[in-house]
């Protein structure tokens, strides 16, 4: 209910409540004008109180944050959703999974990759914790990508040492369900993943290009990349969502990428989002 205390929430409630009150008042005045009497003689104050309460209730109901946040676009012809849920339950969509530029996969002791992260869940839920198979698939997908450097064991004691360009996309899976593994953050020698708005925007552009090339316009589901351990600290989660949406729409103006983009937010975090703001942003696209 915190949305109700925001200026945007109060404005929306007031606007809808006023519209409801005006409609009710018009109906009452029309009745009185036609039959030359009020509906409840000598109870005008009670009627006015009921109308005001009903108008406020109508305003709250109409202004209630949408769940999910959605918009159908005509150019391009696609739908966009921001929904609460589990990314890996989206079995009818291609999935986007964030990686670092070294494409590390080791979740042991949570030192290199946190097991609770989307990437850690990808290893557990899609690859049944078979890290060797995931590494082999990644190596195959990255075979045609030229590395930008190789760290020494002294520079990076743990994990993989080959760096790929930020924005590299390793596509795994089958044509029916692809996994776009996007290296949008840089892994530092002390195992801290770092990214920023510029790197994220570039990586999203590379993602949409790969989805257009391989995805056959199938649905795409993705988390709010950059909101977790990738540490895009300069940007809040709602702004990251807007960045993803703007990047997708801008890329879709040039070519159809997907018939549906779903941004999946964990339920607890979804409840904290200013969904009114996100809906207004979607409506403005």
PDB file of C-alpha atoms in Angstrom:
ATOM      1  CA  UNK A   1       0.000   0.000   0.000  1.00  0.00           C
ATOM      2  CA  UNK A   2       3.038   2.315   0.024  1.00  0.00           C
ATOM      3  CA  UNK A   3       2.217   3.347  -3.532  1.00  0.00           C
ATOM      4  CA  UNK A   4      -0.839   5.137  -2.110  1.00  0.00           C
ATOM      5  CA  UNK A   5       1.433   7.547  -0.216  1.00  0.00           C
ATOM      6  CA  UNK A   6       3.420   8.557  -3.290  1.00  0.00           C
ATOM      7  CA  UNK A   7       2.568  11.684  -5.262  1.00  0.00           C
ATOM      8  CA  UNK A   8       1.908   9.588  -8.361  1.00  0.00           C
ATOM      9  CA  UNK A   9      -0.423   7.280  -6.451  1.00  0.00           C
ATOM     10  CA  UNK A  10      -2.341  10.133  -4.806  1.00  0.00           C
ATOM     11  CA  UNK A  11      -2.725  11.946  -8.130  1.00  0.00           C
ATOM     12  CA  UNK A  12      -4.124   8.844  -9.804  1.00  0.00           C
ATOM     13  CA  UNK A  13      -6.525   8.137  -6.931  1.00  0.00           C
ATOM     14  CA  UNK A  14      -7.683  11.762  -6.903  1.00  0.00           C
ATOM     15  CA  UNK A  15      -8.227  11.828 -10.662  1.00  0.00           C
ATOM     16  CA  UNK A  16     -10.271   8.620 -10.709  1.00  0.00           C
ATOM     17  CA  UNK A  17     -12.172   9.557  -7.532  1.00  0.00           C
ATOM     18  CA  UNK A  18     -13.111  12.945  -8.978  1.00  0.00           C
ATOM     19  CA  UNK A  19     -14.295  11.282 -12.193  1.00  0.00           C
ATOM     20  CA  UNK A  20     -16.397   8.821 -10.208  1.00  0.00           C
ATOM     21  CA  UNK A  21     -17.848  11.557  -8.003  1.00  0.00           C
ATOM     22  CA  UNK A  22     -18.674  13.719 -11.023  1.00  0.00           C
ATOM     23  CA  UNK A  23     -20.449  10.820 -12.741  1.00  0.00           C
ATOM     24  CA  UNK A  24     -22.488   9.995  -9.635  1.00  0.00           C
ATOM     25  CA  UNK A  25     -23.400  13.663  -9.095  1.00  0.00           C
ATOM     26  CA  UNK A  26     -24.502  13.976 -12.709  1.00  0.00           C
ATOM     27  CA  UNK A  27     -26.772  10.955 -12.395  1.00  0.00           C
ATOM     28  CA  UNK A  28     -28.324  12.276  -9.169  1.00  0.00           C
ATOM     29  CA  UNK A  29     -28.896  15.719 -10.661  1.00  0.00           C
ATOM     30  CA  UNK A  30     -30.401  14.201 -13.805  1.00  0.00           C
ATOM     31  CA  UNK A  31     -32.821  12.153 -11.694  1.00  0.00           C
ATOM     32  CA  UNK A  32     -33.788  15.224  -9.686  1.00  0.00           C
ATOM     33  CA  UNK A  33     -34.274  17.321 -12.814  1.00  0.00           C
ATOM     34  CA  UNK A  34     -36.514  14.754 -14.505  1.00  0.00           C
ATOM     35  CA  UNK A  35     -38.673  13.784 -11.513  1.00  0.00           C
ATOM     36  CA  UNK A  36     -38.298  17.079  -9.625  1.00  0.00           C
ATOM     37  CA  UNK A  37     -37.397  15.350  -6.376  1.00  0.00           C
ATOM     38  CA  UNK A  38     -34.317  13.785  -4.776  1.00  0.00           C
ATOM     39  CA  UNK A  39     -33.890  10.041  -4.403  1.00  0.00           C
ATOM     40  CA  UNK A  40     -33.868  10.218  -0.602  1.00  0.00           C
ATOM     41  CA  UNK A  41     -35.639  13.359   0.611  1.00  0.00           C
ATOM     42  CA  UNK A  42     -34.221  14.848   3.846  1.00  0.00           C
ATOM     43  CA  UNK A  43     -31.219  12.500   3.632  1.00  0.00           C
ATOM     44  CA  UNK A  44     -29.072  14.529   1.285  1.00  0.00           C
ATOM     45  CA  UNK A  45     -26.101  14.601   3.666  1.00  0.00           C
ATOM     46  CA  UNK A  46     -26.110  10.827   3.991  1.00  0.00           C
ATOM     47  CA  UNK A  47     -26.333  10.438   0.209  1.00  0.00           C
ATOM     48  CA  UNK A  48     -23.450  12.876  -0.264  1.00  0.00           C
ATOM     49  CA  UNK A  49     -21.328  10.963   2.273  1.00  0.00           C
ATOM     50  CA  UNK A  50     -22.027   7.638   0.542  1.00  0.00           C
ATOM     51  CA  UNK A  51     -21.189   9.129  -2.851  1.00  0.00           C
ATOM     52  CA  UNK A  52     -17.880  10.532  -1.581  1.00  0.00           C
ATOM     53  CA  UNK A  53     -16.879   7.220   0.042  1.00  0.00           C
ATOM     54  CA  UNK A  54     -17.854   5.308  -3.100  1.00  0.00           C
ATOM     55  CA  UNK A  55     -15.913   7.748  -5.269  1.00  0.00           C
ATOM     56  CA  UNK A  56     -12.762   7.348  -3.156  1.00  0.00           C
ATOM     57  CA  UNK A  57     -13.110   3.556  -3.223  1.00  0.00           C
ATOM     58  CA  UNK A  58     -13.554   3.706  -6.993  1.00  0.00           C
ATOM     59  CA  UNK A  59     -10.463   5.906  -7.283  1.00  0.00           C
ATOM     60  CA  UNK A  60      -8.327   3.499  -5.241  1.00  0.00           C
ATOM     61  CA  UNK A  61      -9.572   0.510  -7.243  1.00  0.00           C
ATOM     62  CA  UNK A  62      -8.856   2.193 -10.579  1.00  0.00           C
ATOM     63  CA  UNK A  63      -5.437   3.445  -9.481  1.00  0.00           C
ATOM     64  CA  UNK A  64      -4.316   0.136  -7.964  1.00  0.00           C
ATOM     65  CA  UNK A  65      -0.905  -0.848  -9.396  1.00  0.00           C
ATOM     66  CA  UNK A  66      -1.234  -3.306 -12.286  1.00  0.00           C
ATOM     67  CA  UNK A  67       0.014  -6.847 -11.834  1.00  0.00           C
ATOM     68  CA  UNK A  68       1.526  -7.736 -14.172  1.00  0.00           C
ATOM     69  CA  UNK A  69       2.644  -4.531 -15.841  1.00  0.00           C
ATOM     70  CA  UNK A  70       2.016  -5.061 -19.542  1.00  0.00           C
ATOM     71  CA  UNK A  71       1.751  -3.272 -22.854  1.00  0.00           C
ATOM     72  CA  UNK A  72       0.988  -4.376 -26.397  1.00  0.00           C
ATOM     73  CA  UNK A  73       2.962  -2.482 -29.024  1.00  0.00           C
ATOM     74  CA  UNK A  74       1.893  -2.187 -32.634  1.00  0.00           C
ATOM     75  CA  UNK A  75       5.241  -1.061 -34.025  1.00  0.00           C
ATOM     76  CA  UNK A  76       6.877  -3.439 -33.550  1.00  0.00           C
ATOM     77  CA  UNK A  77       4.075  -5.987 -33.119  1.00  0.00           C
ATOM     78  CA  UNK A  78       4.992  -7.439 -29.742  1.00  0.00           C
ATOM     79  CA  UNK A  79       3.948  -7.513 -26.111  1.00  0.00           C
ATOM     80  CA  UNK A  80       5.998  -6.577 -23.074  1.00  0.00           C
ATOM     81  CA  UNK A  81       5.380  -7.843 -19.552  1.00  0.00           C
ATOM     82  CA  UNK A  82       6.937  -7.170 -16.165  1.00  0.00           C
ATOM     83  CA  UNK A  83       5.781  -9.970 -13.910  1.00  0.00           C
ATOM     84  CA  UNK A  84       6.502 -11.566 -10.547  1.00  0.00           C
ATOM     85  CA  UNK A  85       7.805 -15.093 -10.785  1.00  0.00           C
ATOM     86  CA  UNK A  86      10.661 -17.513 -11.243  1.00  0.00           C
ATOM     87  CA  UNK A  87      12.748 -17.079 -14.384  1.00  0.00           C
ATOM     88  CA  UNK A  88      13.290 -20.812 -14.787  1.00  0.00           C
ATOM     89  CA  UNK A  89       9.562 -21.528 -14.703  1.00  0.00           C
ATOM     90  CA  UNK A  90       9.231 -19.748 -18.070  1.00  0.00           C
ATOM     91  CA  UNK A  91       9.482 -22.997 -20.014  1.00  0.00           C
ATOM     92  CA  UNK A  92       7.895 -21.632 -23.203  1.00  0.00           C
ATOM     93  CA  UNK A  93      10.450 -18.848 -23.634  1.00  0.00           C
ATOM     94  CA  UNK A  94      14.105 -18.461 -24.426  1.00  0.00           C
ATOM     95  CA  UNK A  95      15.970 -17.351 -21.311  1.00  0.00           C
ATOM     96  CA  UNK A  96      18.592 -14.674 -20.749  1.00  0.00           C
ATOM     97  CA  UNK A  97      21.268 -15.459 -18.153  1.00  0.00           C
ATOM     98  CA  UNK A  98      23.900 -12.953 -17.088  1.00  0.00           C
ATOM     99  CA  UNK A  99      27.582 -13.946 -16.989  1.00  0.00           C
ATOM    100  CA  UNK A 100      30.878 -12.163 -16.516  1.00  0.00           C
ATOM    101  CA  UNK A 101      33.406 -11.600 -19.271  1.00  0.00           C
ATOM    102  CA  UNK A 102      35.358 -14.676 -18.087  1.00  0.00           C
ATOM    103  CA  UNK A 103      32.244 -16.909 -18.162  1.00  0.00           C
ATOM    104  CA  UNK A 104      33.108 -18.389 -14.774  1.00  0.00           C
ATOM    105  CA  UNK A 105      30.821 -21.186 -13.583  1.00  0.00           C
ATOM    106  CA  UNK A 106      32.295 -22.401 -10.288  1.00  0.00           C
ATOM    107  CA  UNK A 107      29.746 -22.050  -7.460  1.00  0.00           C
ATOM    108  CA  UNK A 108      31.832 -23.888  -4.864  1.00  0.00           C
ATOM    109  CA  UNK A 109      31.805 -21.993  -1.560  1.00  0.00           C
ATOM    110  CA  UNK A 110      30.046 -19.141  -3.403  1.00  0.00           C
ATOM    111  CA  UNK A 111      33.440 -17.505  -3.880  1.00  0.00           C
ATOM    112  CA  UNK A 112      33.442 -17.097  -7.656  1.00  0.00           C
ATOM    113  CA  UNK A 113      29.759 -17.444  -8.563  1.00  0.00           C
ATOM    114  CA  UNK A 114      27.063 -17.248  -5.925  1.00  0.00           C
ATOM    115  CA  UNK A 115      24.852 -20.323  -5.986  1.00  0.00           C
ATOM    116  CA  UNK A 116      21.778 -18.207  -5.313  1.00  0.00           C
ATOM    117  CA  UNK A 117      22.358 -15.926  -8.294  1.00  0.00           C
ATOM    118  CA  UNK A 118      20.573 -16.446 -11.600  1.00  0.00           C
ATOM    119  CA  UNK A 119      23.782 -17.869 -13.030  1.00  0.00           C
ATOM    120  CA  UNK A 120      24.154 -20.217 -10.063  1.00  0.00           C
ATOM    121  CA  UNK A 121      20.550 -21.374 -10.453  1.00  0.00           C
ATOM    122  CA  UNK A 122      21.181 -21.892 -14.166  1.00  0.00           C
ATOM    123  CA  UNK A 123      23.911 -24.403 -13.343  1.00  0.00           C
ATOM    124  CA  UNK A 124      21.731 -26.172 -10.785  1.00  0.00           C
ATOM    125  CA  UNK A 125      18.348 -26.191 -12.491  1.00  0.00           C
ATOM    126  CA  UNK A 126      19.249 -26.470 -16.156  1.00  0.00           C
ATOM    127  CA  UNK A 127      22.529 -28.397 -15.957  1.00  0.00           C
ATOM    128  CA  UNK A 128      21.835 -30.401 -12.789  1.00  0.00           C
ATOM    129  CA  UNK A 129      25.067 -29.063 -11.260  1.00  0.00           C
ATOM    130  CA  UNK A 130      27.090 -30.651 -14.076  1.00  0.00           C
ATOM    131  CA  UNK A 131      29.665 -27.880 -14.354  1.00  0.00           C
ATOM    132  CA  UNK A 132      31.869 -29.836 -16.756  1.00  0.00           C
ATOM    133  CA  UNK A 133      29.003 -30.089 -19.258  1.00  0.00           C
ATOM    134  CA  UNK A 134      28.188 -26.396 -18.921  1.00  0.00           C
ATOM    135  CA  UNK A 135      31.834 -25.457 -19.421  1.00  0.00           C
ATOM    136  CA  UNK A 136      32.012 -27.664 -22.498  1.00  0.00           C
ATOM    137  CA  UNK A 137      28.884 -26.068 -23.988  1.00  0.00           C
ATOM    138  CA  UNK A 138      30.222 -22.589 -23.257  1.00  0.00           C
ATOM    139  CA  UNK A 139      33.568 -23.414 -24.853  1.00  0.00           C
ATOM    140  CA  UNK A 140      31.759 -24.633 -27.966  1.00  0.00           C
ATOM    141  CA  UNK A 141      29.583 -21.503 -28.141  1.00  0.00           C
ATOM    142  CA  UNK A 142      32.599 -19.224 -27.630  1.00  0.00           C
ATOM    143  CA  UNK A 143      34.867 -21.020 -30.085  1.00  0.00           C
ATOM    144  CA  UNK A 144      34.423 -18.342 -32.736  1.00  0.00           C
ATOM    145  CA  UNK A 145      34.903 -15.379 -30.385  1.00  0.00           C
ATOM    146  CA  UNK A 146      38.360 -13.844 -30.118  1.00  0.00           C
ATOM    147  CA  UNK A 147      39.412 -13.315 -26.485  1.00  0.00           C
ATOM    148  CA  UNK A 148      40.604  -9.879 -25.434  1.00  0.00           C
ATOM    149  CA  UNK A 149      43.202 -11.283 -23.069  1.00  0.00           C
ATOM    150  CA  UNK A 150      44.283 -14.067 -20.756  1.00  0.00           C
ATOM    151  CA  UNK A 151      45.055 -13.398 -17.117  1.00  0.00           C
ATOM    152  CA  UNK A 152      47.887 -15.129 -15.344  1.00  0.00           C
ATOM    153  CA  UNK A 153      47.259 -17.343 -12.350  1.00  0.00           C
ATOM    154  CA  UNK A 154      48.948 -14.675 -10.238  1.00  0.00           C
ATOM    155  CA  UNK A 155      46.519 -12.040 -11.523  1.00  0.00           C
ATOM    156  CA  UNK A 156      43.452 -14.241 -10.984  1.00  0.00           C
ATOM    157  CA  UNK A 157      44.179 -17.151  -8.652  1.00  0.00           C
ATOM    158  CA  UNK A 158      40.710 -18.708  -8.917  1.00  0.00           C
ATOM    159  CA  UNK A 159      38.366 -19.470 -11.787  1.00  0.00           C
ATOM    160  CA  UNK A 160      38.746 -18.985 -15.499  1.00  0.00           C
ATOM    161  CA  UNK A 161      41.352 -16.612 -16.868  1.00  0.00           C
ATOM    162  CA  UNK A 162      40.292 -16.003 -20.488  1.00  0.00           C
ATOM    163  CA  UNK A 163      38.515 -12.708 -20.985  1.00  0.00           C
ATOM    164  CA  UNK A 164      36.014 -12.107 -23.779  1.00  0.00           C
ATOM    165  CA  UNK A 165      34.682  -8.731 -24.933  1.00  0.00           C
ATOM    166  CA  UNK A 166      31.988  -7.351 -22.646  1.00  0.00           C
ATOM    167  CA  UNK A 167      28.700  -7.975 -24.430  1.00  0.00           C
ATOM    168  CA  UNK A 168      29.701 -11.404 -25.744  1.00  0.00           C
ATOM    169  CA  UNK A 169      26.700 -13.723 -26.023  1.00  0.00           C
ATOM    170  CA  UNK A 170      27.172 -17.500 -25.772  1.00  0.00           C
ATOM    171  CA  UNK A 171      23.991 -19.190 -26.989  1.00  0.00           C
ATOM    172  CA  UNK A 172      23.245 -22.620 -25.519  1.00  0.00           C
ATOM    173  CA  UNK A 173      20.296 -25.012 -25.743  1.00  0.00           C
ATOM    174  CA  UNK A 174      18.103 -26.078 -28.634  1.00  0.00           C
ATOM    175  CA  UNK A 175      16.135 -23.985 -31.150  1.00  0.00           C
ATOM    176  CA  UNK A 176      13.000 -24.741 -29.106  1.00  0.00           C
ATOM    177  CA  UNK A 177      14.511 -23.242 -25.959  1.00  0.00           C
ATOM    178  CA  UNK A 178      17.680 -21.209 -26.131  1.00  0.00           C
ATOM    179  CA  UNK A 179      19.739 -19.777 -23.305  1.00  0.00           C
ATOM    180  CA  UNK A 180      21.398 -16.478 -24.135  1.00  0.00           C
ATOM    181  CA  UNK A 181      24.388 -16.253 -21.789  1.00  0.00           C
ATOM    182  CA  UNK A 182      25.401 -12.589 -21.845  1.00  0.00           C
ATOM    183  CA  UNK A 183      28.774 -11.504 -20.493  1.00  0.00           C
ATOM    184  CA  UNK A 184      27.745  -7.991 -19.456  1.00  0.00           C
ATOM    185  CA  UNK A 185      30.058  -7.502 -16.475  1.00  0.00           C
ATOM    186  CA  UNK A 186      33.811  -7.674 -15.951  1.00  0.00           C
ATOM    187  CA  UNK A 187      35.243 -10.063 -13.386  1.00  0.00           C
ATOM    188  CA  UNK A 188      38.043  -8.445 -11.413  1.00  0.00           C
ATOM    189  CA  UNK A 189      41.053 -10.455 -10.184  1.00  0.00           C
ATOM    190  CA  UNK A 190      39.589 -10.356  -6.668  1.00  0.00           C
ATOM    191  CA  UNK A 191      36.402 -12.030  -7.997  1.00  0.00           C
ATOM    192  CA  UNK A 192      34.129  -8.979  -7.927  1.00  0.00           C
ATOM    193  CA  UNK A 193      31.835  -8.567 -10.929  1.00  0.00           C
ATOM    194  CA  UNK A 194      31.487  -4.954 -12.067  1.00  0.00           C
ATOM    195  CA  UNK A 195      29.385  -3.346 -14.778  1.00  0.00           C
ATOM    196  CA  UNK A 196      27.854   0.012 -15.622  1.00  0.00           C
ATOM    197  CA  UNK A 197      25.114   1.615 -17.725  1.00  0.00           C
ATOM    198  CA  UNK A 198      27.327   1.876 -20.822  1.00  0.00           C
ATOM    199  CA  UNK A 199      28.425  -1.760 -20.615  1.00  0.00           C
ATOM    200  CA  UNK A 200      24.870  -2.878 -19.968  1.00  0.00           C
ATOM    201  CA  UNK A 201      23.459  -0.893 -22.917  1.00  0.00           C
ATOM    202  CA  UNK A 202      26.127  -2.325 -25.216  1.00  0.00           C
ATOM    203  CA  UNK A 203      25.489  -5.854 -23.944  1.00  0.00           C
ATOM    204  CA  UNK A 204      21.738  -5.524 -24.446  1.00  0.00           C
ATOM    205  CA  UNK A 205      22.318  -4.468 -28.034  1.00  0.00           C
ATOM    206  CA  UNK A 206      24.435  -7.563 -28.611  1.00  0.00           C
ATOM    207  CA  UNK A 207      21.759  -9.690 -26.926  1.00  0.00           C
ATOM    208  CA  UNK A 208      18.958  -8.424 -29.188  1.00  0.00           C
ATOM    209  CA  UNK A 209      21.109  -8.997 -32.273  1.00  0.00           C
ATOM    210  CA  UNK A 210      21.762 -12.601 -31.230  1.00  0.00           C
ATOM    211  CA  UNK A 211      18.100 -13.152 -30.345  1.00  0.00           C
ATOM    212  CA  UNK A 212      17.102 -11.871 -33.780  1.00  0.00           C
ATOM    213  CA  UNK A 213      19.626 -14.196 -35.429  1.00  0.00           C
ATOM    214  CA  UNK A 214      18.855 -17.337 -33.441  1.00  0.00           C
ATOM    215  CA  UNK A 215      15.564 -16.915 -31.597  1.00  0.00           C
ATOM    216  CA  UNK A 216      13.061 -17.258 -34.484  1.00  0.00           C
ATOM    217  CA  UNK A 217      10.975 -14.494 -32.862  1.00  0.00           C
ATOM    218  CA  UNK A 218      10.146 -16.727 -29.904  1.00  0.00           C
ATOM    219  CA  UNK A 219       9.317 -15.310 -26.499  1.00  0.00           C
ATOM    220  CA  UNK A 220      12.205 -14.056 -24.370  1.00  0.00           C
ATOM    221  CA  UNK A 221      12.229 -14.088 -20.569  1.00  0.00           C
ATOM    222  CA  UNK A 222      14.951 -12.373 -18.617  1.00  0.00           C
ATOM    223  CA  UNK A 223      15.767 -11.133 -15.113  1.00  0.00           C
ATOM    224  CA  UNK A 224      16.590  -7.526 -14.277  1.00  0.00           C
ATOM    225  CA  UNK A 225      20.198  -7.842 -15.405  1.00  0.00           C
ATOM    226  CA  UNK A 226      22.575  -5.707 -13.397  1.00  0.00           C
ATOM    227  CA  UNK A 227      20.361  -5.555 -10.305  1.00  0.00           C
ATOM    228  CA  UNK A 228      22.141  -8.269  -8.341  1.00  0.00           C
ATOM    229  CA  UNK A 229      25.760  -9.193  -7.858  1.00  0.00           C
ATOM    230  CA  UNK A 230      26.871  -7.572 -11.131  1.00  0.00           C
ATOM    231  CA  UNK A 231      26.895  -4.317  -9.163  1.00  0.00           C
ATOM    232  CA  UNK A 232      25.519  -1.707 -11.514  1.00  0.00           C
ATOM    233  CA  UNK A 233      25.430   0.422  -8.390  1.00  0.00           C
ATOM    234  CA  UNK A 234      24.769   3.748 -10.076  1.00  0.00           C
ATOM    235  CA  UNK A 235      21.342   2.629 -11.338  1.00  0.00           C
ATOM    236  CA  UNK A 236      18.303   1.591  -9.288  1.00  0.00           C
ATOM    237  CA  UNK A 237      16.203  -1.444 -10.230  1.00  0.00           C
ATOM    238  CA  UNK A 238      13.306   0.549 -11.823  1.00  0.00           C
ATOM    239  CA  UNK A 239      15.807   2.454 -13.952  1.00  0.00           C
ATOM    240  CA  UNK A 240      17.460  -0.804 -15.010  1.00  0.00           C
ATOM    241  CA  UNK A 241      14.047  -2.096 -16.093  1.00  0.00           C
ATOM    242  CA  UNK A 242      13.459   1.091 -18.094  1.00  0.00           C
ATOM    243  CA  UNK A 243      16.894   0.714 -19.680  1.00  0.00           C
ATOM    244  CA  UNK A 244      16.051  -2.841 -20.763  1.00  0.00           C
ATOM    245  CA  UNK A 245      12.666  -1.777 -22.140  1.00  0.00           C
ATOM    246  CA  UNK A 246      14.063   1.199 -24.025  1.00  0.00           C
ATOM    247  CA  UNK A 247      16.875  -0.900 -25.498  1.00  0.00           C
ATOM    248  CA  UNK A 248      14.438  -3.611 -26.604  1.00  0.00           C
ATOM    249  CA  UNK A 249      11.997  -1.192 -28.221  1.00  0.00           C
ATOM    250  CA  UNK A 250      14.790   0.745 -29.933  1.00  0.00           C
ATOM    251  CA  UNK A 251      16.264  -2.465 -31.364  1.00  0.00           C
ATOM    252  CA  UNK A 252      12.810  -3.728 -32.374  1.00  0.00           C
ATOM    253  CA  UNK A 253      12.196  -0.600 -34.462  1.00  0.00           C
ATOM    254  CA  UNK A 254      14.891  -1.912 -36.816  1.00  0.00           C
ATOM    255  CA  UNK A 255      13.867  -5.587 -36.885  1.00  0.00           C
ATOM    256  CA  UNK A 256      11.464  -7.904 -35.096  1.00  0.00           C
ATOM    257  CA  UNK A 257      13.325  -9.587 -32.255  1.00  0.00           C
ATOM    258  CA  UNK A 258      10.602 -11.355 -30.288  1.00  0.00           C
ATOM    259  CA  UNK A 259       6.835 -11.468 -30.145  1.00  0.00           C
ATOM    260  CA  UNK A 260       6.977 -11.201 -26.352  1.00  0.00           C
ATOM    261  CA  UNK A 261       9.518  -9.907 -23.851  1.00  0.00           C
ATOM    262  CA  UNK A 262       8.956 -10.856 -20.214  1.00  0.00           C
ATOM    263  CA  UNK A 263      11.010  -9.297 -17.433  1.00  0.00           C
ATOM    264  CA  UNK A 264      10.792 -11.631 -14.461  1.00  0.00           C
ATOM    265  CA  UNK A 265      11.136 -10.127 -10.982  1.00  0.00           C
ATOM    266  CA  UNK A 266      11.174 -12.194  -7.761  1.00  0.00           C
ATOM    267  CA  UNK A 267       7.832 -11.738  -5.944  1.00  0.00           C
ATOM    268  CA  UNK A 268       9.319  -9.926  -2.944  1.00  0.00           C
ATOM    269  CA  UNK A 269      11.127  -7.431  -5.148  1.00  0.00           C
ATOM    270  CA  UNK A 270       8.125  -7.080  -7.452  1.00  0.00           C
ATOM    271  CA  UNK A 271       6.020  -5.928  -4.507  1.00  0.00           C
ATOM    272  CA  UNK A 272       8.534  -3.138  -3.855  1.00  0.00           C
ATOM    273  CA  UNK A 273       8.444  -1.786  -7.421  1.00  0.00           C
ATOM    274  CA  UNK A 274       6.612   1.409  -8.272  1.00  0.00           C
ATOM    275  CA  UNK A 275       4.460  -0.341 -10.850  1.00  0.00           C
ATOM    276  CA  UNK A 276       2.460   2.790 -11.587  1.00  0.00           C
ATOM    277  CA  UNK A 277       5.641   4.498 -12.734  1.00  0.00           C
ATOM    278  CA  UNK A 278       6.650   1.503 -14.850  1.00  0.00           C
ATOM    279  CA  UNK A 279       3.197   1.300 -16.427  1.00  0.00           C
ATOM    280  CA  UNK A 280       3.327   4.992 -17.317  1.00  0.00           C
ATOM    281  CA  UNK A 281       6.771   4.490 -18.821  1.00  0.00           C
ATOM    282  CA  UNK A 282       5.545   1.526 -20.880  1.00  0.00           C
ATOM    283  CA  UNK A 283       2.530   3.502 -22.043  1.00  0.00           C
ATOM    284  CA  UNK A 284       4.843   6.270 -23.233  1.00  0.00           C
ATOM    285  CA  UNK A 285       6.843   3.975 -25.531  1.00  0.00           C
TER     286      UNK A 285
END
